[in-house]
PDB file of C-alpha atoms in Angstrom:
ATOM      1  CA  MET A   1      48.191 -64.227  10.558  1.00 38.00           C
ATOM      2  CA  GLU A   2      47.159 -67.200  12.645  1.00 43.00           C
ATOM      3  CA  LYS A   3      45.126 -64.961  14.994  1.00 45.00           C
ATOM      4  CA  VAL A   4      43.150 -63.490  12.102  1.00 42.00           C
ATOM      5  CA  LYS A   5      42.444 -66.961  10.727  1.00 47.00           C
ATOM      6  CA  ARG A   6      41.270 -68.209  14.115  1.00 50.00           C
ATOM      7  CA  THR A   7      38.968 -65.207  14.588  1.00 53.00           C
ATOM      8  CA  GLY A   8      37.433 -65.713  11.148  1.00 54.00           C
ATOM      9  CA  ILE A   9      36.650 -69.374  11.832  1.00 55.00           C
ATOM     10  CA  PHE A  10      35.144 -68.455  15.187  1.00 56.00           C
ATOM     11  CA  THR A  11      32.938 -65.770  13.617  1.00 55.00           C
ATOM     12  CA  TYR A  12      31.686 -68.044  10.828  1.00 66.00           C
ATOM     13  CA  GLY A  13      30.940 -70.764  13.378  1.00 71.00           C
ATOM     14  CA  ILE A  14      28.745 -68.556  15.583  1.00 75.00           C
ATOM     15  CA  LEU A  15      27.105 -67.053  12.474  1.00 79.00           C
ATOM     16  CA  ILE A  16      26.049 -70.528  11.391  1.00 80.00           C
ATOM     17  CA  PHE A  17      24.784 -71.204  14.921  1.00 78.00           C
ATOM     18  CA  LEU A  18      22.766 -67.957  14.825  1.00 81.00           C
ATOM     19  CA  ILE A  19      21.150 -68.936  11.512  1.00 84.00           C
ATOM     20  CA  VAL A  20      20.312 -72.438  12.764  1.00 81.00           C
ATOM     21  CA  LEU A  21      18.870 -71.022  16.000  1.00 79.00           C
ATOM     22  CA  PHE A  22      16.774 -68.549  14.024  1.00 82.00           C
ATOM     23  CA  VAL A  23      15.377 -71.244  11.721  1.00 85.00           C
ATOM     24  CA  VAL A  24      14.611 -73.659  14.581  1.00 82.00           C
ATOM     25  CA  LEU A  25      12.736 -71.018  16.583  1.00 82.00           C
ATOM     26  CA  SER A  26      10.851 -69.885  13.483  1.00 82.00           C
ATOM     27  CA  PHE A  27       9.420 -73.387  13.146  1.00 82.00           C
ATOM     28  CA  SER A  28       8.957 -73.867  16.899  1.00 79.00           C
ATOM     29  CA  SER A  29       6.859 -70.736  17.465  1.00 75.00           C
ATOM     30  CA  SER A  30       4.497 -69.063  14.989  1.00 76.00           C
ATOM     31  CA  TYR A  31       4.966 -65.742  16.780  1.00 79.00           C
ATOM     32  CA  PHE A  32       8.779 -65.688  16.651  1.00 77.00           C
ATOM     33  CA  PHE A  33       9.281 -64.713  13.003  1.00 78.00           C
ATOM     34  CA  THR A  34       7.095 -61.606  13.045  1.00 81.00           C
ATOM     35  CA  ILE A  35       8.063 -57.961  12.682  1.00 81.00           C
ATOM     36  CA  GLY A  36       6.538 -57.125  16.061  1.00 80.00           C
ATOM     37  CA  ASN A  37       8.482 -59.808  17.928  1.00 80.00           C
ATOM     38  CA  LEU A  38      11.800 -59.168  16.165  1.00 82.00           C
ATOM     39  CA  THR A  39      11.466 -55.439  16.837  1.00 82.00           C
ATOM     40  CA  THR A  40      10.815 -56.211  20.495  1.00 81.00           C
ATOM     41  CA  VAL A  41      13.920 -58.410  20.593  1.00 83.00           C
ATOM     42  CA  LEU A  42      16.107 -55.632  19.207  1.00 84.00           C
ATOM     43  CA  ARG A  43      14.573 -53.056  21.532  1.00 84.00           C
ATOM     44  CA  GLN A  44      15.166 -55.272  24.579  1.00 82.00           C
ATOM     45  CA  VAL A  45      18.727 -56.162  23.619  1.00 88.00           C
ATOM     46  CA  SER A  46      19.712 -52.537  23.011  1.00 92.00           C
ATOM     47  CA  VAL A  47      20.579 -52.020  26.696  1.00 93.00           C
ATOM     48  CA  VAL A  48      22.933 -55.012  26.777  1.00 94.00           C
ATOM     49  CA  GLY A  49      24.269 -54.123  23.339  1.00 94.00           C
ATOM     50  CA  ILE A  50      25.306 -50.606  24.327  1.00 96.00           C
ATOM     51  CA  ILE A  51      27.448 -51.942  27.175  1.00 96.00           C
ATOM     52  CA  THR A  52      29.014 -54.724  25.066  1.00 96.00           C
ATOM     53  CA  VAL A  53      30.995 -52.097  23.143  1.00 96.00           C
ATOM     54  CA  SER A  54      32.894 -50.893  26.206  1.00 95.00           C
ATOM     55  CA  MET A  55      33.116 -54.430  27.602  1.00 96.00           C
ATOM     56  CA  THR A  56      34.774 -55.475  24.338  1.00 95.00           C
ATOM     57  CA  MET A  57      37.411 -52.775  24.807  1.00 96.00           C
ATOM     58  CA  ILE A  58      38.059 -53.851  28.392  1.00 96.00           C
ATOM     59  CA  ILE A  59      38.294 -57.579  27.661  1.00 95.00           C
ATOM     60  CA  LEU A  60      40.625 -56.847  24.741  1.00 95.00           C
ATOM     61  CA  THR A  61      43.082 -55.454  27.327  1.00 94.00           C
ATOM     62  CA  GLY A  62      42.776 -58.668  29.330  1.00 91.00           C
ATOM     63  CA  GLY A  63      40.481 -57.098  31.946  1.00 94.00           C
ATOM     64  CA  ILE A  64      36.805 -57.339  32.842  1.00 94.00           C
ATOM     65  CA  ASP A  65      34.124 -55.150  34.412  1.00 95.00           C
ATOM     66  CA  LEU A  66      31.600 -56.997  36.558  1.00 95.00           C
ATOM     67  CA  SER A  67      30.107 -53.774  37.918  1.00 95.00           C
ATOM     68  CA  VAL A  68      28.280 -52.686  34.741  1.00 96.00           C
ATOM     69  CA  GLY A  69      24.882 -53.970  35.905  1.00 94.00           C
ATOM     70  CA  SER A  70      25.178 -52.283  39.289  1.00 95.00           C
ATOM     71  CA  MET A  71      26.453 -49.075  37.661  1.00 96.00           C
ATOM     72  CA  LEU A  72      23.428 -49.091  35.400  1.00 96.00           C
ATOM     73  CA  GLY A  73      21.098 -49.519  38.373  1.00 94.00           C
ATOM     74  CA  LEU A  74      22.775 -46.772  40.406  1.00 95.00           C
ATOM     75  CA  CYS A  75      22.813 -44.328  37.494  1.00 96.00           C
ATOM     76  CA  ALA A  76      19.154 -45.068  36.745  1.00 95.00           C
ATOM     77  CA  VAL A  77      18.214 -44.282  40.347  1.00 95.00           C
ATOM     78  CA  ILE A  78      20.237 -41.049  40.305  1.00 95.00           C
ATOM     79  CA  LEU A  79      18.547 -39.995  37.069  1.00 96.00           C
ATOM     80  CA  ALA A  80      15.120 -40.897  38.437  1.00 94.00           C
ATOM     81  CA  LYS A  81      15.611 -38.932  41.662  1.00 94.00           C
ATOM     82  CA  LEU A  82      16.881 -35.889  39.768  1.00 94.00           C
ATOM     83  CA  MET A  83      13.869 -35.810  37.471  1.00 94.00           C
ATOM     84  CA  VAL A  84      11.370 -36.453  40.273  1.00 92.00           C
ATOM     85  CA  GLN A  85      12.913 -33.573  42.238  1.00 92.00           C
ATOM     86  CA  GLY A  86      12.299 -31.235  39.310  1.00 88.00           C
ATOM     87  CA  THR A  87      15.685 -31.135  37.568  1.00 91.00           C
ATOM     88  CA  ASN A  88      15.478 -30.418  33.844  1.00 94.00           C
ATOM     89  CA  MET A  89      15.408 -33.731  31.947  1.00 94.00           C
ATOM     90  CA  ILE A  90      18.357 -32.938  29.650  1.00 95.00           C
ATOM     91  CA  LEU A  91      20.459 -31.652  32.554  1.00 97.00           C
ATOM     92  CA  ALA A  92      19.566 -34.743  34.613  1.00 95.00           C
ATOM     93  CA  ILE A  93      20.702 -37.017  31.783  1.00 96.00           C
ATOM     94  CA  ILE A  94      23.988 -35.114  31.409  1.00 97.00           C
ATOM     95  CA  ILE A  95      24.638 -35.351  35.160  1.00 97.00           C
ATOM     96  CA  THR A  96      23.910 -39.092  35.029  1.00 97.00           C
ATOM     97  CA  LEU A  97      26.380 -39.613  32.177  1.00 97.00           C
ATOM     98  CA  VAL A  98      29.049 -37.698  34.101  1.00 97.00           C
ATOM     99  CA  VAL A  99      28.395 -39.734  37.251  1.00 97.00           C
ATOM    100  CA  GLY A 100      28.652 -42.972  35.253  1.00 96.00           C
ATOM    101  CA  THR A 101      31.972 -41.872  33.772  1.00 97.00           C
ATOM    102  CA  ILE A 102      33.306 -41.065  37.255  1.00 97.00           C
ATOM    103  CA  LEU A 103      32.248 -44.503  38.520  1.00 97.00           C
ATOM    104  CA  GLY A 104      34.115 -46.074  35.608  1.00 96.00           C
ATOM    105  CA  LEU A 105      37.203 -43.981  36.393  1.00 97.00           C
ATOM    106  CA  PHE A 106      36.995 -45.213  39.983  1.00 97.00           C
ATOM    107  CA  ASN A 107      37.279 -48.781  38.681  1.00 96.00           C
ATOM    108  CA  GLY A 108      40.247 -47.700  36.593  1.00 96.00           C
ATOM    109  CA  PHE A 109      41.870 -46.116  39.662  1.00 96.00           C
ATOM    110  CA  LEU A 110      41.557 -49.340  41.687  1.00 96.00           C
ATOM    111  CA  ILE A 111      43.097 -51.344  38.853  1.00 95.00           C
ATOM    112  CA  ASN A 112      45.844 -48.907  37.809  1.00 94.00           C
ATOM    113  CA  GLU A 113      46.902 -47.284  41.069  1.00 94.00           C
ATOM    114  CA  ILE A 114      45.988 -49.809  43.792  1.00 93.00           C
ATOM    115  CA  ASN A 115      46.914 -52.758  41.536  1.00 92.00           C
ATOM    116  CA  ILE A 116      43.800 -54.767  42.405  1.00 93.00           C
ATOM    117  CA  SER A 117      42.946 -57.266  39.680  1.00 93.00           C
ATOM    118  CA  PRO A 118      40.028 -56.245  37.420  1.00 94.00           C
ATOM    119  CA  LEU A 119      38.003 -59.257  38.556  1.00 93.00           C
ATOM    120  CA  ILE A 120      38.288 -58.471  42.270  1.00 95.00           C
ATOM    121  CA  SER A 121      38.078 -54.678  41.999  1.00 95.00           C
ATOM    122  CA  THR A 122      34.945 -54.664  39.841  1.00 95.00           C
ATOM    123  CA  LEU A 123      33.401 -57.429  41.948  1.00 95.00           C
ATOM    124  CA  GLY A 124      33.893 -55.155  44.957  1.00 95.00           C
ATOM    125  CA  THR A 125      32.496 -52.071  43.233  1.00 96.00           C
ATOM    126  CA  MET A 126      29.579 -54.134  41.957  1.00 95.00           C
ATOM    127  CA  THR A 127      28.606 -54.749  45.576  1.00 95.00           C
ATOM    128  CA  ILE A 128      29.221 -51.107  46.546  1.00 95.00           C
ATOM    129  CA  PHE A 129      27.128 -49.707  43.686  1.00 95.00           C
ATOM    130  CA  SER A 130      24.348 -52.195  44.354  1.00 93.00           C
ATOM    131  CA  GLY A 131      24.276 -51.285  48.051  1.00 94.00           C
ATOM    132  CA  ALA A 132      24.255 -47.571  47.232  1.00 94.00           C
ATOM    133  CA  THR A 133      21.271 -48.132  44.944  1.00 94.00           C
ATOM    134  CA  TYR A 134      19.266 -49.732  47.746  1.00 92.00           C
ATOM    135  CA  ILE A 135      20.255 -46.929  50.131  1.00 93.00           C
ATOM    136  CA  LEU A 136      19.085 -44.223  47.706  1.00 91.00           C
ATOM    137  CA  THR A 137      15.787 -45.955  46.961  1.00 89.00           C
ATOM    138  CA  GLY A 138      15.106 -47.268  50.440  1.00 86.00           C
ATOM    139  CA  GLY A 139      14.272 -50.557  48.752  1.00 82.00           C
ATOM    140  CA  GLU A 140      11.329 -49.003  46.875  1.00 85.00           C
ATOM    141  CA  GLY A 141      10.770 -47.970  43.259  1.00 85.00           C
ATOM    142  CA  ILE A 142      10.828 -44.386  41.971  1.00 88.00           C
ATOM    143  CA  PHE A 143       8.104 -43.230  39.582  1.00 84.00           C
ATOM    144  CA  GLY A 144       6.655 -40.045  38.085  1.00 84.00           C
ATOM    145  CA  PHE A 145       8.973 -38.936  35.270  1.00 89.00           C
ATOM    146  CA  PRO A 146       8.280 -36.261  32.627  1.00 89.00           C
ATOM    147  CA  SER A 147       6.067 -37.608  29.823  1.00 87.00           C
ATOM    148  CA  GLN A 148       8.625 -36.755  27.122  1.00 91.00           C
ATOM    149  CA  PHE A 149      11.254 -38.936  28.812  1.00 92.00           C
ATOM    150  CA  SER A 150       9.512 -42.104  27.601  1.00 90.00           C
ATOM    151  CA  PHE A 151      10.433 -41.211  23.995  1.00 93.00           C
ATOM    152  CA  ILE A 152      14.030 -42.368  24.530  1.00 92.00           C
ATOM    153  CA  GLY A 153      13.065 -45.937  25.387  1.00 89.00           C
ATOM    154  CA  GLN A 154       9.663 -46.270  23.758  1.00 88.00           C
ATOM    155  CA  GLY A 155       9.603 -43.793  20.865  1.00 88.00           C
ATOM    156  CA  TYR A 156      10.135 -44.247  17.127  1.00 89.00           C
ATOM    157  CA  VAL A 157      11.929 -42.328  14.385  1.00 89.00           C
ATOM    158  CA  TRP A 158      10.672 -43.306  10.923  1.00 86.00           C
ATOM    159  CA  ASN A 159       9.175 -46.494  12.412  1.00 85.00           C
ATOM    160  CA  VAL A 160      12.545 -47.456  13.920  1.00 87.00           C
ATOM    161  CA  PRO A 161      12.645 -47.717  17.749  1.00 90.00           C
ATOM    162  CA  VAL A 162      14.874 -45.041  19.309  1.00 93.00           C
ATOM    163  CA  PRO A 163      16.853 -47.597  21.426  1.00 93.00           C
ATOM    164  CA  ILE A 164      17.875 -49.395  18.218  1.00 93.00           C
ATOM    165  CA  ILE A 165      19.054 -46.104  16.690  1.00 94.00           C
ATOM    166  CA  ILE A 166      21.127 -45.373  19.804  1.00 95.00           C
ATOM    167  CA  LEU A 167      22.585 -48.901  19.667  1.00 95.00           C
ATOM    168  CA  VAL A 168      23.568 -48.473  16.002  1.00 94.00           C
ATOM    169  CA  PHE A 169      25.354 -45.179  16.748  1.00 96.00           C
ATOM    170  CA  VAL A 170      27.227 -46.742  19.696  1.00 96.00           C
ATOM    171  CA  TYR A 171      28.336 -49.703  17.570  1.00 96.00           C
ATOM    172  CA  ALA A 172      29.396 -47.373  14.754  1.00 96.00           C
ATOM    173  CA  PHE A 173      31.528 -45.509  17.277  1.00 96.00           C
ATOM    174  CA  GLY A 174      32.986 -48.799  18.531  1.00 95.00           C
ATOM    175  CA  PHE A 175      33.839 -49.999  15.017  1.00 95.00           C
ATOM    176  CA  PHE A 176      35.578 -46.708  14.250  1.00 96.00           C
ATOM    177  CA  VAL A 177      37.639 -46.700  17.449  1.00 95.00           C
ATOM    178  CA  LEU A 178      38.742 -50.328  17.218  1.00 94.00           C
ATOM    179  CA  ASN A 179      39.478 -50.382  13.495  1.00 92.00           C
ATOM    180  CA  ASN A 180      40.618 -46.870  12.620  1.00 92.00           C
ATOM    181  CA  THR A 181      42.358 -45.311  15.613  1.00 94.00           C
ATOM    182  CA  ARG A 182      45.684 -45.630  17.388  1.00 94.00           C
ATOM    183  CA  TYR A 183      43.787 -46.177  20.644  1.00 95.00           C
ATOM    184  CA  GLY A 184      42.114 -49.257  19.160  1.00 93.00           C
ATOM    185  CA  ARG A 185      45.505 -50.695  18.232  1.00 94.00           C
ATOM    186  CA  TYR A 186      46.737 -50.022  21.760  1.00 95.00           C
ATOM    187  CA  LEU A 187      43.819 -52.034  23.196  1.00 95.00           C
ATOM    188  CA  TYR A 188      44.777 -55.057  21.104  1.00 94.00           C
ATOM    189  CA  GLY A 189      48.468 -54.596  21.851  1.00 93.00           C
ATOM    190  CA  ILE A 190      47.998 -54.435  25.621  1.00 93.00           C
ATOM    191  CA  GLY A 191      45.888 -57.579  25.612  1.00 90.00           C
ATOM    192  CA  ALA A 192      48.375 -59.437  23.449  1.00 89.00           C
ATOM    193  CA  ASN A 193      51.468 -58.402  25.427  1.00 90.00           C
ATOM    194  CA  GLU A 194      51.226 -55.672  28.048  1.00 89.00           C
ATOM    195  CA  LYS A 195      54.948 -55.628  28.818  1.00 90.00           C
ATOM    196  CA  ALA A 196      55.816 -55.185  25.150  1.00 91.00           C
ATOM    197  CA  SER A 197      53.307 -52.322  24.936  1.00 89.00           C
ATOM    198  CA  ILE A 198      54.967 -50.593  27.902  1.00 89.00           C
ATOM    199  CA  LEU A 199      58.418 -51.030  26.325  1.00 89.00           C
ATOM    200  CA  SER A 200      57.020 -49.587  23.085  1.00 88.00           C
ATOM    201  CA  GLY A 201      56.112 -46.387  24.899  1.00 88.00           C
ATOM    202  CA  VAL A 202      52.366 -46.965  25.212  1.00 89.00           C
ATOM    203  CA  ASN A 203      50.784 -45.282  28.233  1.00 94.00           C
ATOM    204  CA  VAL A 204      49.028 -48.443  29.412  1.00 94.00           C
ATOM    205  CA  LYS A 205      47.436 -46.797  32.447  1.00 94.00           C
ATOM    206  CA  LYS A 206      45.878 -44.075  30.315  1.00 95.00           C
ATOM    207  CA  VAL A 207      44.495 -46.617  27.859  1.00 95.00           C
ATOM    208  CA  LYS A 208      42.903 -48.606  30.689  1.00 96.00           C
ATOM    209  CA  TYR A 209      41.536 -45.486  32.360  1.00 96.00           C
ATOM    210  CA  ILE A 210      39.782 -44.546  29.127  1.00 96.00           C
ATOM    211  CA  ALA A 211      38.404 -48.073  28.675  1.00 96.00           C
ATOM    212  CA  TYR A 212      36.893 -48.181  32.165  1.00 97.00           C
ATOM    213  CA  ALA A 213      35.628 -44.597  31.871  1.00 97.00           C
ATOM    214  CA  MET A 214      33.938 -45.645  28.635  1.00 97.00           C
ATOM    215  CA  SER A 215      32.396 -48.564  30.491  1.00 96.00           C
ATOM    216  CA  GLY A 216      30.913 -46.182  33.027  1.00 96.00           C
ATOM    217  CA  LEU A 217      29.716 -43.773  30.339  1.00 97.00           C
ATOM    218  CA  LEU A 218      27.986 -46.455  28.258  1.00 97.00           C
ATOM    219  CA  SER A 219      26.526 -48.114  31.361  1.00 96.00           C
ATOM    220  CA  SER A 220      24.969 -44.778  32.313  1.00 96.00           C
ATOM    221  CA  LEU A 221      23.716 -44.292  28.745  1.00 97.00           C
ATOM    222  CA  ALA A 222      22.161 -47.754  28.904  1.00 96.00           C
ATOM    223  CA  SER A 223      20.545 -46.764  32.210  1.00 95.00           C
ATOM    224  CA  VAL A 224      18.834 -43.828  30.476  1.00 96.00           C
ATOM    225  CA  VAL A 225      17.436 -46.150  27.799  1.00 95.00           C
ATOM    226  CA  MET A 226      16.313 -48.809  30.275  1.00 94.00           C
ATOM    227  CA  LEU A 227      14.732 -46.349  32.704  1.00 94.00           C
ATOM    228  CA  SER A 228      12.843 -44.719  29.855  1.00 93.00           C
ATOM    229  CA  ARG A 229      11.639 -48.120  28.639  1.00 91.00           C
ATOM    230  CA  VAL A 230      10.441 -49.535  31.987  1.00 87.00           C
ATOM    231  CA  ASN A 231       9.406 -46.104  33.352  1.00 87.00           C
ATOM    232  CA  SER A 232      10.345 -46.968  36.943  1.00 85.00           C
ATOM    233  CA  ALA A 233      13.602 -47.094  38.909  1.00 87.00           C
ATOM    234  CA  LEU A 234      13.575 -50.275  40.956  1.00 88.00           C
ATOM    235  CA  PRO A 235      16.430 -51.058  43.378  1.00 85.00           C
ATOM    236  CA  ASN A 236      17.297 -54.269  41.486  1.00 87.00           C
ATOM    237  CA  LEU A 237      17.344 -52.628  38.043  1.00 88.00           C
ATOM    238  CA  GLY A 238      20.314 -53.965  36.090  1.00 83.00           C
ATOM    239  CA  SER A 239      20.918 -56.881  38.454  1.00 84.00           C
ATOM    240  CA  GLY A 240      22.628 -59.740  36.600  1.00 84.00           C
ATOM    241  CA  LEU A 241      23.007 -57.690  33.419  1.00 90.00           C
ATOM    242  CA  GLU A 242      26.783 -58.110  33.485  1.00 91.00           C
ATOM    243  CA  PHE A 243      26.313 -61.831  32.826  1.00 87.00           C
ATOM    244  CA  ASP A 244      24.519 -61.258  29.502  1.00 88.00           C
ATOM    245  CA  VAL A 245      27.072 -58.600  28.524  1.00 93.00           C
ATOM    246  CA  VAL A 246      30.105 -60.804  29.162  1.00 91.00           C
ATOM    247  CA  THR A 247      28.426 -63.823  27.525  1.00 88.00           C
ATOM    248  CA  ALA A 248      27.626 -61.842  24.362  1.00 90.00           C
ATOM    249  CA  VAL A 249      31.190 -60.508  24.123  1.00 92.00           C
ATOM    250  CA  VAL A 250      32.910 -63.854  24.711  1.00 88.00           C
ATOM    251  CA  LEU A 251      30.432 -65.710  22.522  1.00 85.00           C
ATOM    252  CA  GLY A 252      31.222 -63.158  19.830  1.00 85.00           C
ATOM    253  CA  GLY A 253      34.846 -64.286  19.726  1.00 84.00           C
ATOM    254  CA  ILE A 254      36.592 -61.765  21.988  1.00 89.00           C
ATOM    255  CA  SER A 255      39.257 -63.790  23.771  1.00 84.00           C
ATOM    256  CA  VAL A 256      39.019 -63.764  27.571  1.00 83.00           C
ATOM    257  CA  ASN A 257      42.825 -63.640  27.553  1.00 84.00           C
ATOM    258  CA  GLY A 258      42.785 -60.361  25.645  1.00 82.00           C
ATOM    259  CA  GLY A 259      44.207 -59.162  22.350  1.00 84.00           C
ATOM    260  CA  GLU A 260      41.952 -61.073  19.948  1.00 85.00           C
ATOM    261  CA  GLY A 261      38.496 -60.726  18.434  1.00 85.00           C
ATOM    262  CA  LYS A 262      36.387 -58.351  16.378  1.00 88.00           C
ATOM    263  CA  LEU A 263      33.359 -56.241  17.246  1.00 90.00           C
ATOM    264  CA  GLN A 264      31.360 -57.693  14.347  1.00 88.00           C
ATOM    265  CA  GLY A 265      31.558 -61.035  16.109  1.00 87.00           C
ATOM    266  CA  VAL A 266      30.129 -59.405  19.241  1.00 91.00           C
ATOM    267  CA  VAL A 267      27.115 -58.278  17.199  1.00 90.00           C
ATOM    268  CA  ILE A 268      26.443 -61.919  16.331  1.00 87.00           C
ATOM    269  CA  GLY A 269      26.983 -63.012  19.930  1.00 87.00           C
ATOM    270  CA  LEU A 270      24.558 -60.317  21.096  1.00 91.00           C
ATOM    271  CA  LEU A 271      21.899 -61.493  18.634  1.00 89.00           C
ATOM    272  CA  ILE A 272      22.336 -65.101  19.769  1.00 86.00           C
ATOM    273  CA  ILE A 273      21.766 -64.140  23.415  1.00 86.00           C
ATOM    274  CA  ALA A 274      18.753 -61.995  22.477  1.00 86.00           C
ATOM    275  CA  ILE A 275      17.122 -64.597  20.226  1.00 85.00           C
ATOM    276  CA  LEU A 276      17.885 -67.429  22.630  1.00 83.00           C
ATOM    277  CA  SER A 277      16.270 -65.549  25.530  1.00 82.00           C
ATOM    278  CA  ASN A 278      13.251 -64.552  23.473  1.00 83.00           C
ATOM    279  CA  GLY A 279      12.827 -68.038  22.066  1.00 81.00           C
ATOM    280  CA  MET A 280      12.890 -69.664  25.489  1.00 81.00           C
ATOM    281  CA  VAL A 281      10.230 -67.241  26.708  1.00 79.00           C
ATOM    282  CA  LEU A 282       8.002 -67.996  23.704  1.00 79.00           C
ATOM    283  CA  LEU A 283       8.441 -71.730  24.270  1.00 79.00           C
ATOM    284  CA  GLY A 284       7.487 -71.390  27.931  1.00 77.00           C
ATOM    285  CA  VAL A 285      10.901 -72.276  29.342  1.00 73.00           C
ATOM    286  CA  GLY A 286      11.169 -71.359  33.053  1.00 71.00           C
ATOM    287  CA  ASN A 287      13.458 -68.583  34.286  1.00 72.00           C
ATOM    288  CA  TYR A 288      15.686 -70.947  36.254  1.00 71.00           C
ATOM    289  CA  PHE A 289      16.226 -73.204  33.256  1.00 77.00           C
ATOM    290  CA  GLN A 290      16.973 -70.142  31.112  1.00 74.00           C
ATOM    291  CA  THR A 291      19.761 -69.245  33.539  1.00 77.00           C
ATOM    292  CA  VAL A 292      21.198 -72.753  33.223  1.00 83.00           C
ATOM    293  CA  VAL A 293      21.174 -72.539  29.416  1.00 76.00           C
ATOM    294  CA  LYS A 294      22.908 -69.138  29.419  1.00 73.00           C
ATOM    295  CA  GLY A 295      25.549 -70.471  31.797  1.00 77.00           C
ATOM    296  CA  LEU A 296      26.201 -73.409  29.490  1.00 79.00           C
ATOM    297  CA  VAL A 297      26.485 -71.066  26.502  1.00 74.00           C
ATOM    298  CA  LEU A 298      29.113 -68.985  28.334  1.00 71.00           C
ATOM    299  CA  LEU A 299      31.130 -72.061  29.313  1.00 77.00           C
ATOM    300  CA  ILE A 300      30.991 -73.422  25.764  1.00 73.00           C
ATOM    301  CA  ALA A 301      32.153 -70.073  24.347  1.00 68.00           C
ATOM    302  CA  VAL A 302      35.108 -69.855  26.749  1.00 67.00           C
ATOM    303  CA  GLY A 303      35.935 -73.519  26.128  1.00 70.00           C
ATOM    304  CA  ILE A 304      35.997 -72.996  22.375  1.00 65.00           C
ATOM    305  CA  ASP A 305      38.186 -69.930  22.838  1.00 58.00           C
ATOM    306  CA  ASN A 306      40.739 -71.856  24.929  1.00 62.00           C
ATOM    307  CA  ILE A 307      40.742 -74.878  22.599  1.00 64.00           C
ATOM    308  CA  SER A 308      41.200 -72.729  19.501  1.00 61.00           C
ATOM    309  CA  LYS A 309      44.142 -70.914  21.112  1.00 58.00           C
ATOM    310  CA  LYS A 310      45.852 -74.238  21.773  1.00 58.00           C
TER     311      LYS A 310
END
């Protein structure tokens, strides 16, 4: 009962912060509160948002995946090379999603079978995936995709950007899994007390394997959206993306210790990161200072989480 109460207070607090931030930026920039700008914000945040769903599942177990940005970059390059070499677009996308899932399973293998901590194992794979991306590209961008591919990242359906539609479907899936399935309850249980989950007969390894496989799958899906939006596969594509993903999830009230938090809070955290980034750009804030602000936001979110637990 206490955990639910704490989560509710956390969610209302960040919701109030989101509203205040929105109002302040609306008065600070005449361009901020326009349909065009808000649509752009949602389109840009869709890539991060897709990955936050799987990151939420992983952090709920008490783990973390720092390789999501590098996985996105590697999958984007694989997809780009397949299409440039003449592979059918749909088949290339399917292959990319499979590759992403396998990369996620590799993270799960390191954590479950080799017993390397999630932080260290995904930090290592982050470097491996990033290096592989540079090897495949030779340090240069890849261009020349089929014209219809741009629809995924730049197209509209009934005046709604396709990336936003994909994001909504992914979040709907996440809400269903976490709130209406046995697997969702297992995620919370493992994060709250892994030993008790094992004694209760939960196959903890299987649950973690699925969570990290989902991370790979959604990272590869996000790579499809991003590649379609930017229309070029650069070797540094996705670099640093894991920071925004983790910040959005933790800011949304998912406890870094696992077992607590709701996906609806992550939606609010995601919007805060998106609006904050967009607002700083509109106000002419430099990139380096933006990084400092995001770092402070992450530290404040983790600090609030630890204080509220005490």
